[in-house]
């Protein structure tokens, strides 16, 4: 039974209305992924051969020349940056993060210096590379030491900046390879079609694989990325189960009933909009995904509900089951409900939690006590006590 492990390990039962979050264990695995990952655990494999099979599967799914699997998209970023600096030179690969005599600058637009749980700048610097920020003027200051340019497609991006196509065009003209971070993007074929040298996806997000990263791109650069397993890639290596899981996830994605899933999610969103419209103190509206993924969410603005948005989210998370909402903009007084990781029937639990906590706060008058700064401070203080209190 799916609930057994939750009680055995004394974990909180979670209703995930926040979408795909690494901190909540990403996604439920897609059909076929668990079986294939378990099956391979009982076999020895030649990892180079298994990764070559993954390369073929990734090439087919993305239209790129080749691919390989890493331990996560974050490690994929480091490995891709390393590859751009070393090429297939094993001596250089072992020498990282010493980048003396190598082209070691990585161009990135300032608005793309995001934090996906850790700062992306650090994924670059780990390899010994230097971050070269690109402001408004994309044409500016070419030093000849540029090893690659990094493009981030994400809702975390502050300023969209240039579209990927334009970014690639400018970099190509300077013979600088482009690495595209597409970790959460459903668009598997776009980057290769536009000429990106490497595109990086999370295997465990929308694809529903085990925790891993999928890299797709030009064969030479992918090979150089794969060879980092003899260097810094070793510290971020993926096991046979992660590789098999990624192959299975791509296969499952190909067969997925995308229209059917989309229709089911839209139904949940419509139900949420109509039920929450009846809750006093809230404003609700439909909000399409920022980067164009086929996901609509419900934006819940907590106006005069007798408690702040972050207090409401906290109290929902403290319930049993714990209801988690998408809270990355919550300091502005709103959060999102995301349908894409809900099990059938769970949509009501989210609405009930919202209504019950608002009703309780109004009855007890115990809301609007904790400012956002206090709320944030308390969260950090709790984390600093880990593992106590968890
Ligand atoms: C999630 C995410 C990452 C990190 O992905 P992992 O596979 O969890 O390491 C990197 N970049 C973006 C844009 C993301 O959304």
mmCIF file of C-alpha atoms and ligand atoms in Angstrom:
data_model
loop_
_atom_site.group_PDB
_atom_site.id
_atom_site.type_symbol
_atom_site.label_atom_id
_atom_site.label_comp_id
_atom_site.label_asym_id
_atom_site.label_seq_id
_atom_site.Cartn_x
_atom_site.Cartn_y
_atom_site.Cartn_z
ATOM 1 C CA UNK A 1 0.000 0.000 0.000
ATOM 2 C CA UNK A 2 1.288 3.409 -0.957
ATOM 3 C CA UNK A 3 0.667 4.854 2.516
ATOM 4 C CA UNK A 4 2.643 2.221 4.419
ATOM 5 C CA UNK A 5 6.085 3.707 4.032
ATOM 6 C CA UNK A 6 4.765 7.081 5.153
ATOM 7 C CA UNK A 7 3.658 5.669 8.514
ATOM 8 C CA UNK A 8 6.625 3.328 8.871
ATOM 9 C CA UNK A 9 9.068 6.206 8.569
ATOM 10 C CA UNK A 10 6.778 8.481 10.599
ATOM 11 C CA UNK A 11 6.553 10.988 7.762
ATOM 12 C CA UNK A 12 3.935 13.657 7.264
ATOM 13 C CA UNK A 13 1.284 12.718 4.760
ATOM 14 C CA UNK A 14 1.465 15.358 2.028
ATOM 15 C CA UNK A 15 -1.062 16.578 -0.505
ATOM 16 C CA UNK A 16 1.075 18.251 -3.136
ATOM 17 C CA UNK A 17 -0.729 21.238 -4.663
ATOM 18 C CA UNK A 18 2.552 22.997 -5.362
ATOM 19 C CA UNK A 19 3.648 21.304 -8.573
ATOM 20 C CA UNK A 20 6.974 19.590 -9.096
ATOM 21 C CA UNK A 21 9.280 20.444 -6.202
ATOM 22 C CA UNK A 22 12.592 18.778 -5.491
ATOM 23 C CA UNK A 23 12.016 19.507 -1.792
ATOM 24 C CA UNK A 24 8.843 17.398 -1.847
ATOM 25 C CA UNK A 25 10.380 14.505 -3.753
ATOM 26 C CA UNK A 26 9.710 15.864 -7.266
ATOM 27 C CA UNK A 27 7.065 13.731 -9.018
ATOM 28 C CA UNK A 28 5.348 10.379 -8.830
ATOM 29 C CA UNK A 29 7.243 8.127 -11.205
ATOM 30 C CA UNK A 30 5.640 7.644 -14.607
ATOM 31 C CA UNK A 31 4.229 4.266 -15.695
ATOM 32 C CA UNK A 32 6.990 1.719 -16.362
ATOM 33 C CA UNK A 33 9.725 3.677 -14.581
ATOM 34 C CA UNK A 34 9.621 1.854 -11.256
ATOM 35 C CA UNK A 35 9.571 -1.589 -12.921
ATOM 36 C CA UNK A 36 12.529 -0.860 -15.196
ATOM 37 C CA UNK A 37 14.598 0.741 -12.435
ATOM 38 C CA UNK A 38 13.982 -2.189 -10.098
ATOM 39 C CA UNK A 39 14.680 -4.730 -12.836
ATOM 40 C CA UNK A 40 18.137 -3.371 -13.545
ATOM 41 C CA UNK A 41 19.137 -3.365 -9.871
ATOM 42 C CA UNK A 42 19.611 -7.128 -10.033
ATOM 43 C CA UNK A 43 22.035 -6.999 -12.997
ATOM 44 C CA UNK A 44 25.576 -5.921 -13.656
ATOM 45 C CA UNK A 45 25.888 -3.700 -16.668
ATOM 46 C CA UNK A 46 28.666 -2.006 -18.579
ATOM 47 C CA UNK A 47 27.791 1.562 -17.630
ATOM 48 C CA UNK A 48 29.367 3.002 -20.804
ATOM 49 C CA UNK A 49 27.105 0.708 -22.790
ATOM 50 C CA UNK A 50 24.019 1.574 -20.757
ATOM 51 C CA UNK A 51 24.786 5.284 -21.207
ATOM 52 C CA UNK A 52 25.192 4.689 -24.967
ATOM 53 C CA UNK A 53 21.677 3.189 -24.979
ATOM 54 C CA UNK A 54 20.490 6.249 -23.057
ATOM 55 C CA UNK A 55 22.164 8.425 -25.689
ATOM 56 C CA UNK A 56 20.105 6.768 -28.419
ATOM 57 C CA UNK A 57 16.885 7.141 -26.417
ATOM 58 C CA UNK A 58 17.630 10.814 -25.682
ATOM 59 C CA UNK A 59 18.530 11.510 -29.329
ATOM 60 C CA UNK A 60 15.220 10.015 -30.420
ATOM 61 C CA UNK A 61 13.212 11.998 -27.879
ATOM 62 C CA UNK A 62 14.903 15.358 -28.443
ATOM 63 C CA UNK A 63 16.122 15.376 -32.023
ATOM 64 C CA UNK A 64 19.658 16.028 -30.745
ATOM 65 C CA UNK A 65 22.676 14.035 -31.976
ATOM 66 C CA UNK A 66 23.457 12.380 -28.645
ATOM 67 C CA UNK A 67 22.771 12.463 -24.935
ATOM 68 C CA UNK A 68 23.763 11.179 -21.542
ATOM 69 C CA UNK A 69 22.327 10.921 -18.057
ATOM 70 C CA UNK A 70 23.697 12.760 -15.016
ATOM 71 C CA UNK A 71 22.645 12.730 -11.373
ATOM 72 C CA UNK A 72 20.490 15.880 -11.709
ATOM 73 C CA UNK A 73 19.981 18.892 -13.947
ATOM 74 C CA UNK A 74 22.087 20.919 -11.507
ATOM 75 C CA UNK A 75 25.032 18.558 -11.929
ATOM 76 C CA UNK A 76 24.349 18.536 -15.669
ATOM 77 C CA UNK A 77 24.999 22.281 -15.674
ATOM 78 C CA UNK A 78 28.402 21.804 -14.020
ATOM 79 C CA UNK A 79 29.327 18.915 -16.273
ATOM 80 C CA UNK A 80 28.296 20.801 -19.421
ATOM 81 C CA UNK A 81 30.319 23.844 -18.384
ATOM 82 C CA UNK A 82 33.306 21.598 -17.656
ATOM 83 C CA UNK A 83 32.932 19.935 -21.063
ATOM 84 C CA UNK A 84 32.947 23.289 -22.822
ATOM 85 C CA UNK A 85 36.274 24.106 -21.146
ATOM 86 C CA UNK A 86 38.108 20.778 -21.460
ATOM 87 C CA UNK A 87 36.735 19.140 -24.576
ATOM 88 C CA UNK A 88 37.629 15.419 -24.680
ATOM 89 C CA UNK A 89 41.093 15.990 -23.145
ATOM 90 C CA UNK A 90 41.452 13.594 -20.190
ATOM 91 C CA UNK A 91 44.416 15.449 -18.734
ATOM 92 C CA UNK A 92 42.426 18.697 -18.652
ATOM 93 C CA UNK A 93 39.438 16.830 -17.230
ATOM 94 C CA UNK A 94 41.485 15.573 -14.293
ATOM 95 C CA UNK A 95 43.003 19.003 -13.758
ATOM 96 C CA UNK A 96 39.695 20.822 -13.102
ATOM 97 C CA UNK A 97 38.896 23.040 -11.259
ATOM 98 C CA UNK A 98 42.292 24.332 -12.346
ATOM 99 C CA UNK A 99 41.375 26.136 -15.557
ATOM 100 C CA UNK A 100 44.618 27.981 -16.206
ATOM 101 C CA UNK A 101 45.362 28.071 -19.949
ATOM 102 C CA UNK A 102 41.745 27.101 -20.742
ATOM 103 C CA UNK A 103 38.980 29.308 -22.052
ATOM 104 C CA UNK A 104 37.059 29.559 -18.792
ATOM 105 C CA UNK A 105 34.433 32.298 -19.026
ATOM 106 C CA UNK A 106 30.747 31.383 -19.052
ATOM 107 C CA UNK A 107 28.432 34.047 -20.412
ATOM 108 C CA UNK A 108 25.053 34.413 -18.754
ATOM 109 C CA UNK A 109 22.419 37.154 -18.871
ATOM 110 C CA UNK A 110 22.146 38.888 -15.491
ATOM 111 C CA UNK A 111 18.425 38.102 -15.141
ATOM 112 C CA UNK A 112 19.224 34.401 -15.575
ATOM 113 C CA UNK A 113 21.344 34.151 -12.421
ATOM 114 C CA UNK A 114 18.592 32.258 -10.641
ATOM 115 C CA UNK A 115 18.386 30.195 -7.493
ATOM 116 C CA UNK A 116 16.555 26.878 -7.959
ATOM 117 C CA UNK A 117 17.276 25.867 -4.367
ATOM 118 C CA UNK A 118 20.961 26.709 -4.835
ATOM 119 C CA UNK A 119 22.490 29.534 -6.849
ATOM 120 C CA UNK A 120 23.164 28.640 -10.487
ATOM 121 C CA UNK A 121 26.344 30.714 -10.308
ATOM 122 C CA UNK A 122 27.764 28.085 -7.978
ATOM 123 C CA UNK A 123 27.060 25.281 -10.463
ATOM 124 C CA UNK A 124 29.309 27.207 -12.848
ATOM 125 C CA UNK A 125 32.022 28.151 -10.345
ATOM 126 C CA UNK A 126 32.313 24.579 -8.992
ATOM 127 C CA UNK A 127 34.113 23.642 -12.188
ATOM 128 C CA UNK A 128 36.658 26.457 -11.927
ATOM 129 C CA UNK A 129 34.862 28.509 -14.573
ATOM 130 C CA UNK A 130 34.230 32.226 -14.192
ATOM 131 C CA UNK A 131 30.821 33.815 -14.546
ATOM 132 C CA UNK A 132 30.671 36.568 -17.130
ATOM 133 C CA UNK A 133 27.483 38.561 -16.694
ATOM 134 C CA UNK A 134 25.828 39.959 -19.753
ATOM 135 C CA UNK A 135 23.794 43.113 -19.137
ATOM 136 C CA UNK A 136 21.514 44.879 -21.583
ATOM 137 C CA UNK A 137 24.079 44.967 -24.337
ATOM 138 C CA UNK A 138 24.442 41.463 -25.733
ATOM 139 C CA UNK A 139 27.046 42.585 -28.217
ATOM 140 C CA UNK A 140 29.478 43.872 -25.592
ATOM 141 C CA UNK A 141 33.025 42.960 -24.670
ATOM 142 C CA UNK A 142 34.196 39.765 -26.306
ATOM 143 C CA UNK A 143 37.428 38.637 -24.656
ATOM 144 C CA UNK A 144 38.147 35.468 -26.611
ATOM 145 C CA UNK A 145 38.138 33.523 -23.338
ATOM 146 C CA UNK A 146 34.447 32.572 -23.540
ATOM 147 C CA UNK A 147 34.047 28.798 -23.227
ATOM 148 C CA UNK A 148 30.251 28.714 -23.421
ATOM 149 C CA UNK A 149 27.078 30.688 -22.862
ATOM 150 C CA UNK A 150 24.322 29.561 -20.528
ATOM 151 C CA UNK A 151 20.627 30.200 -21.143
ATOM 152 C CA UNK A 152 17.979 29.556 -18.486
ATOM 153 C CA UNK A 153 14.341 28.877 -19.318
ATOM 154 C CA UNK A 154 12.512 29.169 -16.013
ATOM 155 C CA UNK A 155 9.846 30.992 -14.029
ATOM 156 C CA UNK A 156 12.694 31.936 -11.664
ATOM 157 C CA UNK A 157 14.223 34.133 -14.354
ATOM 158 C CA UNK A 158 13.865 37.777 -13.315
ATOM 159 C CA UNK A 159 14.156 39.384 -16.709
ATOM 160 C CA UNK A 160 13.453 37.228 -19.711
ATOM 161 C CA UNK A 161 16.148 38.970 -21.743
ATOM 162 C CA UNK A 162 16.765 37.632 -25.217
ATOM 163 C CA UNK A 163 14.691 34.749 -26.531
ATOM 164 C CA UNK A 164 16.662 31.489 -26.874
ATOM 165 C CA UNK A 165 16.670 31.707 -30.682
ATOM 166 C CA UNK A 166 18.241 35.177 -30.644
ATOM 167 C CA UNK A 167 20.705 34.211 -27.910
ATOM 168 C CA UNK A 168 21.836 31.213 -29.973
ATOM 169 C CA UNK A 169 22.179 33.349 -33.094
ATOM 170 C CA UNK A 170 24.435 35.865 -31.342
ATOM 171 C CA UNK A 171 26.572 33.178 -29.685
ATOM 172 C CA UNK A 172 26.904 31.177 -32.922
ATOM 173 C CA UNK A 173 28.231 34.254 -34.680
ATOM 174 C CA UNK A 174 31.027 34.300 -32.069
ATOM 175 C CA UNK A 175 31.495 30.530 -32.113
ATOM 176 C CA UNK A 176 30.488 30.256 -28.468
ATOM 177 C CA UNK A 177 28.537 27.053 -27.702
ATOM 178 C CA UNK A 178 25.153 27.459 -25.968
ATOM 179 C CA UNK A 179 24.029 25.385 -22.989
ATOM 180 C CA UNK A 180 20.290 25.654 -22.317
ATOM 181 C CA UNK A 181 18.900 24.863 -18.868
ATOM 182 C CA UNK A 182 15.467 23.436 -19.678
ATOM 183 C CA UNK A 183 15.111 21.545 -16.373
ATOM 184 C CA UNK A 184 11.356 22.091 -16.009
ATOM 185 C CA UNK A 185 10.373 22.574 -19.648
ATOM 186 C CA UNK A 186 8.110 20.151 -21.511
ATOM 187 C CA UNK A 187 9.641 21.215 -24.831
ATOM 188 C CA UNK A 188 12.080 18.375 -25.562
ATOM 189 C CA UNK A 189 12.646 19.148 -29.240
ATOM 190 C CA UNK A 190 12.883 22.952 -29.336
ATOM 191 C CA UNK A 191 16.483 23.532 -28.233
ATOM 192 C CA UNK A 192 18.102 21.081 -30.677
ATOM 193 C CA UNK A 193 15.948 22.459 -33.485
ATOM 194 C CA UNK A 194 17.176 25.978 -32.660
ATOM 195 C CA UNK A 195 20.790 24.792 -32.653
ATOM 196 C CA UNK A 196 21.529 24.670 -28.904
ATOM 197 C CA UNK A 197 24.736 22.734 -28.254
ATOM 198 C CA UNK A 198 23.440 21.134 -25.057
ATOM 199 C CA UNK A 199 19.988 21.184 -23.452
ATOM 200 C CA UNK A 200 19.549 19.918 -19.904
ATOM 201 C CA UNK A 201 16.368 18.465 -18.374
ATOM 202 C CA UNK A 202 15.490 17.077 -14.960
ATOM 203 C CA UNK A 203 14.502 13.431 -15.317
ATOM 204 C CA UNK A 204 12.529 13.531 -12.056
ATOM 205 C CA UNK A 205 10.298 16.525 -12.788
ATOM 206 C CA UNK A 206 7.585 16.420 -15.472
ATOM 207 C CA UNK A 207 9.119 13.314 -17.047
ATOM 208 C CA UNK A 208 8.566 11.257 -13.879
ATOM 209 C CA UNK A 209 11.930 9.453 -13.865
ATOM 210 C CA UNK A 210 14.110 8.690 -10.879
ATOM 211 C CA UNK A 211 16.305 11.549 -9.668
ATOM 212 C CA UNK A 212 18.616 12.299 -12.611
ATOM 213 C CA UNK A 213 19.439 14.843 -15.273
ATOM 214 C CA UNK A 214 19.108 14.341 -19.013
ATOM 215 C CA UNK A 215 21.560 16.074 -21.333
ATOM 216 C CA UNK A 216 20.936 16.260 -25.070
ATOM 217 C CA UNK A 217 23.109 17.904 -27.672
ATOM 218 C CA UNK A 218 25.896 17.862 -30.213
ATOM 219 C CA UNK A 219 27.851 14.624 -30.124
ATOM 220 C CA UNK A 220 31.294 16.130 -29.476
ATOM 221 C CA UNK A 221 30.190 18.221 -26.544
ATOM 222 C CA UNK A 222 28.023 15.453 -25.069
ATOM 223 C CA UNK A 223 30.992 13.089 -25.274
ATOM 224 C CA UNK A 224 33.161 15.656 -23.491
ATOM 225 C CA UNK A 225 30.424 15.991 -20.855
ATOM 226 C CA UNK A 226 30.248 12.224 -20.426
ATOM 227 C CA UNK A 227 34.024 12.011 -20.050
ATOM 228 C CA UNK A 228 33.769 14.274 -16.981
ATOM 229 C CA UNK A 229 32.927 11.054 -15.112
ATOM 230 C CA UNK A 230 36.717 10.653 -14.958
ATOM 231 C CA UNK A 231 36.870 14.051 -13.256
ATOM 232 C CA UNK A 232 34.421 16.275 -11.404
ATOM 233 C CA UNK A 233 31.477 14.288 -12.805
ATOM 234 C CA UNK A 234 32.466 11.432 -10.520
ATOM 235 C CA UNK A 235 31.189 13.425 -7.553
ATOM 236 C CA UNK A 236 27.794 13.718 -9.172
ATOM 237 C CA UNK A 237 27.471 10.347 -10.796
ATOM 238 C CA UNK A 238 24.228 8.626 -11.581
ATOM 239 C CA UNK A 239 23.714 4.901 -10.994
ATOM 240 C CA UNK A 240 22.306 2.260 -13.298
ATOM 241 C CA UNK A 241 18.838 2.681 -11.770
ATOM 242 C CA UNK A 242 18.821 6.405 -12.581
ATOM 243 C CA UNK A 243 19.930 5.774 -16.160
ATOM 244 C CA UNK A 244 17.357 3.010 -16.692
ATOM 245 C CA UNK A 245 14.741 5.246 -15.032
ATOM 246 C CA UNK A 246 15.515 8.070 -17.474
ATOM 247 C CA UNK A 247 15.218 5.755 -20.481
ATOM 248 C CA UNK A 248 11.887 4.464 -19.161
ATOM 249 C CA UNK A 249 10.640 7.988 -18.420
ATOM 250 C CA UNK A 250 11.341 9.155 -21.994
ATOM 251 C CA UNK A 251 9.520 6.138 -23.353
ATOM 252 C CA UNK A 252 6.593 6.768 -21.035
ATOM 253 C CA UNK A 253 6.508 10.446 -22.057
ATOM 254 C CA UNK A 254 6.257 9.432 -25.714
ATOM 255 C CA UNK A 255 3.197 7.312 -24.938
ATOM 256 C CA UNK A 256 1.611 9.676 -22.437
ATOM 257 C CA UNK A 257 -1.883 10.895 -23.242
ATOM 258 C CA UNK A 258 -0.872 14.571 -23.125
ATOM 259 C CA UNK A 259 -4.329 15.818 -24.144
ATOM 260 C CA UNK A 260 -6.027 13.620 -21.559
ATOM 261 C CA UNK A 261 -3.757 14.771 -18.727
ATOM 262 C CA UNK A 262 -4.229 18.395 -19.747
ATOM 263 C CA UNK A 263 -8.026 17.988 -19.763
ATOM 264 C CA UNK A 264 -8.022 16.361 -16.304
ATOM 265 C CA UNK A 265 -5.885 19.161 -14.895
ATOM 266 C CA UNK A 266 -8.106 21.856 -16.414
ATOM 267 C CA UNK A 267 -11.088 20.227 -14.736
ATOM 268 C CA UNK A 268 -9.384 20.447 -11.354
ATOM 269 C CA UNK A 269 -8.496 24.090 -11.981
ATOM 270 C CA UNK A 270 -12.126 24.893 -12.882
ATOM 271 C CA UNK A 271 -13.373 23.193 -9.720
ATOM 272 C CA UNK A 272 -10.879 25.116 -7.620
ATOM 273 C CA UNK A 273 -11.917 28.417 -9.200
ATOM 274 C CA UNK A 274 -15.593 27.852 -8.512
ATOM 275 C CA UNK A 275 -15.197 26.495 -4.956
ATOM 276 C CA UNK A 276 -12.708 29.137 -3.843
ATOM 277 C CA UNK A 277 -14.769 31.977 -5.318
ATOM 278 C CA UNK A 278 -17.169 31.311 -2.428
ATOM 279 C CA UNK A 279 -14.498 31.783 0.249
ATOM 280 C CA UNK A 280 -14.580 35.331 1.679
ATOM 281 C CA UNK A 281 -11.302 37.236 1.713
ATOM 282 C CA UNK A 282 -9.772 35.525 -1.308
ATOM 283 C CA UNK A 283 -9.353 36.541 -4.912
ATOM 284 C CA UNK A 284 -8.846 33.675 -7.316
ATOM 285 C CA UNK A 285 -7.858 33.663 -10.954
ATOM 286 C CA UNK A 286 -6.547 31.254 -13.526
ATOM 287 C CA UNK A 287 -2.897 31.699 -14.425
ATOM 288 C CA UNK A 288 -1.204 29.919 -17.332
ATOM 289 C CA UNK A 289 2.377 28.680 -16.826
ATOM 290 C CA UNK A 290 4.947 31.442 -17.179
ATOM 291 C CA UNK A 291 7.260 29.616 -19.562
ATOM 292 C CA UNK A 292 4.525 28.148 -21.724
ATOM 293 C CA UNK A 293 4.308 24.622 -20.311
ATOM 294 C CA UNK A 294 0.769 23.251 -20.665
ATOM 295 C CA UNK A 295 -0.123 23.807 -16.996
ATOM 296 C CA UNK A 296 -2.733 26.234 -15.676
ATOM 297 C CA UNK A 297 -2.653 27.098 -12.003
ATOM 298 C CA UNK A 298 -4.984 28.945 -9.655
ATOM 299 C CA UNK A 299 -3.586 32.157 -8.225
ATOM 300 C CA UNK A 300 -4.989 32.690 -4.725
ATOM 301 C CA UNK A 301 -4.588 36.231 -3.413
ATOM 302 C CA UNK A 302 -5.242 36.456 0.315
ATOM 303 C CA UNK A 303 -6.806 39.875 0.729
ATOM 304 C CA UNK A 304 -8.922 40.341 3.802
ATOM 305 C CA UNK A 305 -9.153 36.847 5.130
ATOM 306 C CA UNK A 306 -7.985 37.648 8.667
ATOM 307 C CA UNK A 307 -4.525 36.206 8.103
ATOM 308 C CA UNK A 308 -1.578 36.733 5.804
ATOM 309 C CA UNK A 309 -0.921 34.497 2.808
ATOM 310 C CA UNK A 310 2.180 32.952 4.429
ATOM 311 C CA UNK A 311 0.257 32.269 7.641
ATOM 312 C CA UNK A 312 -2.450 30.516 5.662
ATOM 313 C CA UNK A 313 0.120 28.425 3.781
ATOM 314 C CA UNK A 314 1.852 27.525 7.068
ATOM 315 C CA UNK A 315 -1.374 26.458 8.720
ATOM 316 C CA UNK A 316 -2.348 24.372 5.691
ATOM 317 C CA UNK A 317 1.052 22.688 5.826
ATOM 318 C CA UNK A 318 0.596 21.947 9.551
ATOM 319 C CA UNK A 319 -2.635 19.981 8.938
ATOM 320 C CA UNK A 320 -2.921 16.249 8.517
ATOM 321 C CA UNK A 321 -2.588 15.625 5.640
ATOM 322 C CA UNK A 322 -0.186 18.491 5.141
ATOM 323 C CA UNK A 323 -1.349 20.582 2.181
ATOM 324 C CA UNK A 324 1.512 22.246 0.312
ATOM 325 C CA UNK A 325 0.954 25.161 -2.044
ATOM 326 C CA UNK A 326 3.276 26.865 -4.500
ATOM 327 C CA UNK A 327 4.710 29.665 -2.388
ATOM 328 C CA UNK A 328 7.616 31.198 -4.284
ATOM 329 C CA UNK A 329 5.799 34.563 -4.585
ATOM 330 C CA UNK A 330 4.061 34.444 -1.233
ATOM 331 C CA UNK A 331 5.666 37.610 0.147
ATOM 332 C CA UNK A 332 3.441 39.456 -2.334
ATOM 333 C CA UNK A 333 0.342 38.052 -0.630
ATOM 334 C CA UNK A 334 -0.559 35.251 -3.007
ATOM 335 C CA UNK A 335 0.204 31.626 -3.715
ATOM 336 C CA UNK A 336 -0.683 29.139 -6.434
ATOM 337 C CA UNK A 337 -2.463 25.826 -6.504
ATOM 338 C CA UNK A 338 -0.980 23.482 -9.086
ATOM 339 C CA UNK A 339 -2.902 20.408 -10.233
ATOM 340 C CA UNK A 340 -0.124 18.439 -11.908
ATOM 341 C CA UNK A 341 0.927 16.204 -9.017
ATOM 342 C CA UNK A 342 -2.422 15.618 -7.334
ATOM 343 C CA UNK A 343 -3.818 12.128 -6.919
ATOM 344 C CA UNK A 344 -7.485 11.763 -7.892
ATOM 345 C CA UNK A 345 -9.705 13.146 -5.122
ATOM 346 C CA UNK A 346 -7.032 15.272 -3.486
ATOM 347 C CA UNK A 347 -8.252 18.529 -5.037
ATOM 348 C CA UNK A 348 -11.044 18.752 -2.429
ATOM 349 C CA UNK A 349 -8.561 18.428 0.416
ATOM 350 C CA UNK A 350 -6.763 21.575 -0.713
ATOM 351 C CA UNK A 351 -10.006 23.601 -0.850
ATOM 352 C CA UNK A 352 -11.185 22.277 2.514
ATOM 353 C CA UNK A 353 -7.863 23.190 4.113
ATOM 354 C CA UNK A 354 -8.055 26.760 2.824
ATOM 355 C CA UNK A 355 -11.669 27.248 3.910
ATOM 356 C CA UNK A 356 -11.136 25.633 7.332
ATOM 357 C CA UNK A 357 -8.017 27.629 8.193
ATOM 358 C CA UNK A 358 -9.586 30.928 7.155
ATOM 359 C CA UNK A 359 -12.695 30.145 9.164
ATOM 360 C CA UNK A 360 -10.593 29.200 12.223
ATOM 361 C CA UNK A 361 -8.436 32.333 11.987
ATOM 362 C CA UNK A 362 -11.513 34.553 11.800
ATOM 363 C CA UNK A 363 -13.128 32.754 14.719
ATOM 364 C CA UNK A 364 -10.033 32.905 16.923
ATOM 365 C CA UNK A 365 -8.739 36.239 15.630
ATOM 366 C CA UNK A 366 -5.200 34.884 15.682
ATOM 367 C CA UNK A 367 -4.126 35.908 12.187
ATOM 368 C CA UNK A 368 -2.097 38.809 10.829
ATOM 369 C CA UNK A 369 0.442 38.374 13.636
ATOM 370 C CA UNK A 370 3.608 37.337 11.838
ATOM 371 C CA UNK A 371 5.217 39.631 9.275
ATOM 372 C CA UNK A 372 6.835 38.050 6.259
ATOM 373 C CA UNK A 373 10.301 38.837 7.645
ATOM 374 C CA UNK A 374 9.434 37.084 10.916
ATOM 375 C CA UNK A 375 7.996 34.159 8.977
ATOM 376 C CA UNK A 376 11.159 33.818 6.926
ATOM 377 C CA UNK A 377 13.353 34.156 9.989
ATOM 378 C CA UNK A 378 11.450 31.391 11.751
ATOM 379 C CA UNK A 379 11.816 29.080 8.732
ATOM 380 C CA UNK A 380 15.553 29.619 8.579
ATOM 381 C CA UNK A 381 15.899 29.179 12.344
ATOM 382 C CA UNK A 382 14.076 25.844 12.063
ATOM 383 C CA UNK A 383 16.332 24.633 9.278
ATOM 384 C CA UNK A 384 19.394 25.551 11.320
ATOM 385 C CA UNK A 385 18.141 23.149 14.014
ATOM 386 C CA UNK A 386 17.902 20.215 11.594
ATOM 387 C CA UNK A 387 17.507 17.286 12.330
ATOM 388 C CA UNK A 388 15.933 18.402 15.618
ATOM 389 C CA UNK A 389 12.218 19.057 15.295
ATOM 390 C CA UNK A 390 11.746 17.219 12.013
HETATM 391 C C1 LIG B 1 14.742 22.323 -11.030
HETATM 392 C C2 LIG B 1 15.659 23.164 -11.782
HETATM 393 C C3 LIG B 1 17.041 22.948 -11.723
HETATM 394 C C4 LIG B 1 17.636 21.887 -10.849
HETATM 395 O O1 LIG B 1 17.222 20.636 -11.311
HETATM 396 P P1 LIG B 1 17.616 19.293 -10.526
HETATM 397 O O2 LIG B 1 17.467 18.227 -11.556
HETATM 398 O O3 LIG B 1 16.642 19.147 -9.422
HETATM 399 O O4 LIG B 1 19.013 19.452 -10.062
HETATM 400 C C5 LIG B 1 17.869 23.733 -12.489
HETATM 401 N N1 LIG B 1 17.366 24.709 -13.269
HETATM 402 C C6 LIG B 1 16.047 24.965 -13.349
HETATM 403 C C7 LIG B 1 15.558 26.037 -14.267
HETATM 404 C C8 LIG B 1 15.146 24.191 -12.602
HETATM 405 O O5 LIG B 1 13.827 24.422 -12.692
#
